[in-house]
Each structure stands twice: as C-alpha cells, then as structure tokens.
Short mmCIF file of C-alpha atoms in Angstrom, two decimals:
data_model
loop_
_atom_site.label_atom_id
_atom_site.label_comp_id
_atom_site.label_asym_id
_atom_site.label_seq_id
_atom_site.Cartn_x
_atom_site.Cartn_y
_atom_site.Cartn_z
CA MET A 253 101.17 95.31 65.85
CA ALA A 254 99.53 96.47 62.61
CA VAL A 255 100.71 99.62 60.93
CA LYS A 256 98.19 102.45 61.08
CA THR A 257 97.61 105.16 58.48
CA LEU A 258 98.01 108.78 59.85
CA GLN A 259 94.25 109.27 59.90
CA GLU A 260 93.68 105.98 61.78
CA PHE A 261 96.19 107.01 64.37
CA LEU A 262 94.77 110.48 64.84
CA SER A 263 91.28 109.03 65.15
CA THR A 264 92.04 106.42 67.67
CA THR A 265 94.25 108.60 69.95
CA GLN A 266 92.28 111.90 69.98
CA GLU A 267 90.63 112.96 73.18
CA LYS A 268 87.21 111.66 74.01
CA ASP A 269 84.18 113.44 75.48
CA VAL A 270 81.82 110.64 76.69
CA SER A 271 81.40 111.59 80.34
CA ALA A 272 79.54 114.50 81.89
CA ASP A 273 81.86 114.38 84.87
CA ALA A 274 84.73 116.87 85.40
CA PHE A 275 87.13 113.82 85.53
CA GLU A 276 87.39 111.49 82.52
CA LEU A 277 89.86 108.85 81.59
CA GLU A 278 91.40 109.39 78.09
CA SER A 279 93.28 106.14 78.42
CA PRO A 280 94.01 103.88 81.38
CA HIS A 281 97.10 106.05 82.04
CA MET A 282 95.85 109.55 81.23
CA LEU A 283 93.28 111.70 83.04
CA GLU A 284 91.41 114.67 81.57
CA VAL A 285 90.08 117.25 84.06
CA ARG A 286 87.50 119.77 82.90
CA VAL A 287 88.36 122.70 85.19
CA ASP A 288 85.59 125.09 86.11
CA GLY A 289 86.69 126.62 89.35
CA MET A 290 89.37 124.58 91.13
CA VAL A 291 90.61 121.09 91.57
CA TRP A 292 93.69 119.62 93.48
CA ALA A 293 96.29 117.69 91.56
CA LYS A 294 99.70 116.15 92.26
CA ALA A 295 102.44 118.71 91.58
CA GLY A 296 104.19 117.96 88.31
CA SER A 297 101.50 115.68 86.92
CA MET A 298 100.33 118.02 84.10
CA VAL A 299 101.32 116.83 80.56
CA ALA A 300 99.04 119.25 78.58
CA ARG A 301 96.40 121.94 79.06
CA LYS A 302 93.91 124.14 77.13
CA GLY A 303 92.11 127.33 78.11
CA GLY A 304 92.68 129.75 80.90
CA VAL A 305 94.09 127.57 83.70
CA LYS A 306 96.70 128.43 86.21
CA PHE A 307 98.77 126.32 88.61
CA THR A 308 99.73 127.10 92.09
CA ARG A 309 101.77 124.88 94.42
CA GLN A 310 100.16 124.25 97.84
CA GLY A 311 100.81 127.18 100.14
CA LEU A 312 102.54 126.97 103.34
CA LEU A 313 99.53 128.25 105.34
CA GLU A 314 97.27 125.70 103.64
CA GLN A 315 99.46 122.78 104.56
CA GLY A 316 99.41 123.67 108.17
CA LEU A 317 102.23 123.61 110.81
CA GLY A 318 101.86 119.85 111.44
CA THR A 319 102.20 119.01 107.82
CA LEU A 320 105.24 121.21 107.44
CA LEU A 321 106.93 119.57 110.50
CA LYS A 322 106.24 116.16 108.99
CA LYS A 323 107.82 117.15 105.78
CA MET A 324 110.87 118.59 107.53
CA VAL A 325 111.34 115.44 109.47
CA THR A 326 110.82 113.04 106.78
CA GLY A 327 111.92 114.72 103.57
CA GLU A 328 108.72 113.60 102.03
CA GLY A 329 108.45 114.97 98.46
CA LEU A 330 104.60 114.83 98.26
CA GLN A 331 103.20 118.13 96.99
CA LEU A 332 99.76 119.09 95.69
CA MET A 333 98.99 122.00 93.31
CA LYS A 334 95.79 124.11 92.88
CA VAL A 335 94.50 123.98 89.31
CA GLU A 336 92.22 127.10 88.87
CA GLY A 337 90.28 128.69 86.06
CA GLN A 338 88.41 127.31 83.09
CA GLY A 339 89.82 124.89 80.64
CA ARG A 340 91.09 121.36 80.38
CA VAL A 341 94.08 119.76 82.00
CA TYR A 342 95.62 116.41 81.12
CA LEU A 343 97.32 114.56 84.06
CA ALA A 344 99.54 111.49 84.32
CA ASP A 345 102.08 110.11 86.71
CA ALA A 346 105.07 107.92 85.18
CA GLY A 347 102.62 105.92 83.06
CA LYS A 348 100.79 104.49 86.09
CA GLN A 349 97.24 103.20 85.86
CA VAL A 350 94.57 105.76 86.75
CA THR A 351 91.48 104.71 88.79
CA LEU A 352 88.52 107.10 89.39
CA LEU A 353 86.51 106.69 92.54
CA ARG A 354 83.31 108.57 93.35
CA LEU A 355 82.98 109.29 97.07
CA ALA A 356 79.46 109.78 98.47
CA GLY A 357 80.39 110.65 102.00
CA GLU A 358 82.81 107.87 102.54
CA SER A 359 86.41 108.13 103.80
CA ILE A 360 89.47 106.41 102.36
CA PHE A 361 93.20 106.54 102.82
CA VAL A 362 95.57 106.64 99.83
CA ASN A 363 99.28 106.31 99.72
CA GLY A 364 100.80 109.74 99.21
CA ASN A 365 102.56 108.52 96.14
CA ASP A 366 99.34 107.45 94.46
CA VAL A 367 97.11 110.49 94.75
CA LEU A 368 96.70 112.08 91.25
CA ALA A 369 93.82 114.57 91.75
CA PHE A 370 90.56 115.18 93.51
CA GLU A 371 87.67 117.57 93.42
CA THR A 372 87.08 120.41 95.88
CA GLY A 373 84.14 118.63 97.44
CA ILE A 374 86.71 116.25 98.89
CA ALA A 375 88.45 117.08 102.19
CA SER A 376 92.06 116.02 102.51
CA LYS A 377 94.25 115.40 105.63
CA ILE A 378 97.90 114.32 105.39
CA THR A 379 98.78 111.64 107.98
CA MET A 380 101.93 109.72 108.78
CA MET A 381 102.52 106.29 110.17
CA LYS A 382 104.84 107.48 112.96
CA LYS A 383 106.03 103.98 113.86
CA VAL A 384 107.66 103.70 110.41
CA ALA A 385 109.81 106.74 110.78
CA GLY A 386 112.28 105.08 112.98
CA MET A 387 112.47 101.94 110.76
CA LEU A 388 112.39 103.38 107.32
CA SER A 389 114.25 106.58 106.25
CA GLY A 390 111.32 108.89 105.97
CA GLY A 391 108.35 107.13 107.21
CA LEU A 392 105.11 106.55 105.27
CA PHE A 393 102.75 109.41 104.21
CA ASN A 394 99.08 108.94 103.46
CA ILE A 395 96.28 111.19 102.59
CA GLN A 396 92.81 110.73 104.09
CA LEU A 397 90.14 111.78 101.57
CA SER A 398 86.45 112.18 102.59
CA GLY A 399 83.33 113.80 101.36
CA HIS A 400 81.52 114.07 97.99
CA GLY A 401 83.30 114.08 94.67
CA ILE A 402 85.69 112.22 92.48
CA VAL A 403 89.16 110.96 93.43
CA ALA A 404 91.78 109.93 90.89
CA MET A 405 94.42 107.47 92.33
CA THR A 406 97.20 105.64 90.57
CA SER A 407 98.81 102.17 90.69
CA HIS A 408 101.45 100.23 88.89
CA TYR A 409 99.50 97.87 86.78
CA GLU A 410 96.04 96.49 87.73
CA PRO A 411 95.25 96.89 91.43
CA MET A 412 93.65 94.18 93.63
CA THR A 413 91.32 94.68 96.54
CA LEU A 414 91.34 92.44 99.52
CA PRO A 415 88.47 92.30 102.01
CA VAL A 416 89.29 92.72 105.71
CA ASN A 417 86.89 91.13 108.26
CA ALA A 418 86.69 88.93 111.30
CA GLN A 419 86.09 85.83 109.31
CA THR A 420 89.25 86.06 107.13
CA GLY A 421 91.39 87.45 109.93
CA PRO A 422 94.17 90.23 109.60
CA VAL A 423 95.62 91.02 106.21
CA PHE A 424 99.33 91.81 105.94
CA THR A 425 100.74 93.92 103.09
CA ASP A 426 104.05 95.32 101.91
CA PRO A 427 104.00 99.09 102.61
CA ASN A 428 105.51 99.78 99.20
CA ALA A 429 102.84 97.82 97.37
CA THR A 430 99.83 99.17 99.44
CA VAL A 431 97.82 101.78 97.41
CA ALA A 432 94.63 102.51 99.52
CA TRP A 433 92.37 101.33 102.30
CA SER A 434 89.03 102.05 103.75
CA GLY A 435 88.67 104.90 106.25
CA SER A 436 87.41 102.46 108.95
CA LEU A 437 90.75 100.74 109.24
CA VAL A 438 93.83 101.78 111.24
CA PRO A 439 96.81 99.83 110.01
CA GLU A 440 99.71 98.69 112.28
CA ILE A 441 103.28 98.54 111.23
CA VAL A 442 104.79 95.08 112.23
CA ALA A 443 108.16 93.55 111.65
CA ASP A 444 108.65 90.01 110.73
CA ILE A 445 112.24 89.11 111.39
CA SER A 446 111.87 85.78 109.76
CA LEU A 447 111.50 87.35 106.40
CA GLY A 448 114.51 89.72 106.79
CA THR A 449 116.80 87.60 104.76
CA LEU A 450 114.32 87.47 101.87
CA VAL A 451 113.64 91.19 101.64
CA GLY A 452 117.20 92.69 102.10
CA ARG A 453 116.17 95.92 104.05
CA GLY A 454 119.08 97.55 105.82
CA SER A 455 117.34 96.91 109.21
CA GLY A 456 117.34 93.13 108.64
CA GLU A 457 113.53 93.11 109.25
CA SER A 458 110.66 92.96 106.90
CA LEU A 459 108.12 95.63 107.66
CA GLN A 460 104.49 94.92 106.98
CA MET A 461 101.17 96.75 107.34
CA ARG A 462 98.66 94.75 109.39
CA PHE A 463 94.97 95.38 108.70
CA ALA A 464 92.37 94.09 111.05
CA GLY A 465 88.64 94.95 111.60
CA GLU A 466 86.08 95.52 108.92
CA GLY A 467 86.99 97.05 105.52
CA TRP A 468 89.26 96.52 102.50
CA VAL A 469 92.78 97.24 101.30
CA VAL A 470 94.08 97.79 97.76
CA VAL A 471 97.51 96.51 96.68
CA GLN A 472 99.40 96.69 93.42
CA PRO A 473 101.79 94.13 91.83
CA TYR A 474 104.69 96.42 92.24
CA GLU A 475 106.88 97.59 95.21
CA GLU A 476 106.99 101.39 94.86
CA VAL A 477 110.09 102.44 96.85
CA SER A 478 110.03 106.18 97.19
CA PHE A 479 113.29 108.24 97.39
CA GLN A 480 113.19 108.63 101.16
CA SER A 481 113.20 104.94 101.78
CA LYS A 482 116.02 103.94 99.48
CA GLY A 483 119.48 103.02 100.63
#
C-alpha cells in the first residue's frame, strides 16, 4: 500500500456530503445519520457524534410485555436506542458491511444482530422463531420492518440474495448466516441429522431455515454465532 502524505490521508478519509438523504454511507462500514428529530439505532453502535443529539435506550413500555418476556426467556441482548435532536451521528457495528435499503411500503425481516438503524417512518416488530428456542440456547430473534423510509442493515462481507419461488423449490440456509428475507416468507426451522457430524452442534443435529413460496433471502459468507447460542 502506498504511503500517503498527511494531507492526502485527511482528504481521502474526511466525511462526505453527497446525498440528500438522512442516511449516507461514509464507507462500506460506516454510516452517517443526519438527525433532525428522531431515528432508531442499535444500542452501542455510535462511534462519533456532532451537534445536539441525545441517546435513550428503548424503554420498557415501548418494548411491550411480549418483547420483555421473550428477552427474559432467551437472554437475547438485542437493544435499540432512540437518537433524538439535531446533529450528526456516525454508526458502525464491529466493522461489518452496511447496506442501505429504501422501503416504499414493503415489509422485510432482518436478523436481530444485523439491524443497525432505521427511520421513524419504519414500523418495527420483534419476532422470535419459537421452534428454535428448544434446540438452540436462546432461540432466534428477528425484526420485521415495514413502511416508508431507509433501513440500514449489516453483514459480514458482501451479502448474496437468493430468489425463492416455485420453480427453484425451497431454499435452505444456516440460521447464523441468514441476514434478511422478504416479508412474504415464513421460514421453518428444520433439522438435518445427516449433517450433524459436519456441524458439531451440541444437539448432534444441523438446524436450517427452510424458505418456500415467493420472495427472497439474503445470506452472508460468515456464520455469526451470537452469545446465546454458544456452548
């Protein structure tokens, strides 16, 4: 890699203002949010800020009783925070790649680990794949996002989208490599005992997500094992 002068480094790494949107990628791994009111972001994802911006962790009443019970049962660490005021906030998550999606009334599901931020025009609902709870320590949390606005989701490295339709048949994915899928799909959790010796899970079975119907599913080239499913 070529050595840069100080001025070259400062010039190539300074923040950019090329988009009129509230969400702008400063790099593939860094998101700038121009806050003018409120947005939701993953708790702990702020790396820098400017202006009059305050942060509030998602309140108990906002999460709802069902969400609280799910967290108590599963030990899931997913938390969102309100980002309010006027200013700029810079968000990142362990160097993961950030993808911006503009929803125009559509609905998508995103793995709870992979939601970085979304605008207030997006409605969110935390869901859990209940069948997983008895097989993995903690189950699998997802967030359903729908409405109008921008969603920032993360992935380890470049994500890949697989179409799901009647012609291709069902698509099977590793839960820990599954990033998102279309709101029209309802995945099933299935166990493939024949793969148990290759995966090494404590149950001796390989758990997979089965997608059938019409839609798409996004996977990453990485198995993201959250703390509740380790061991």
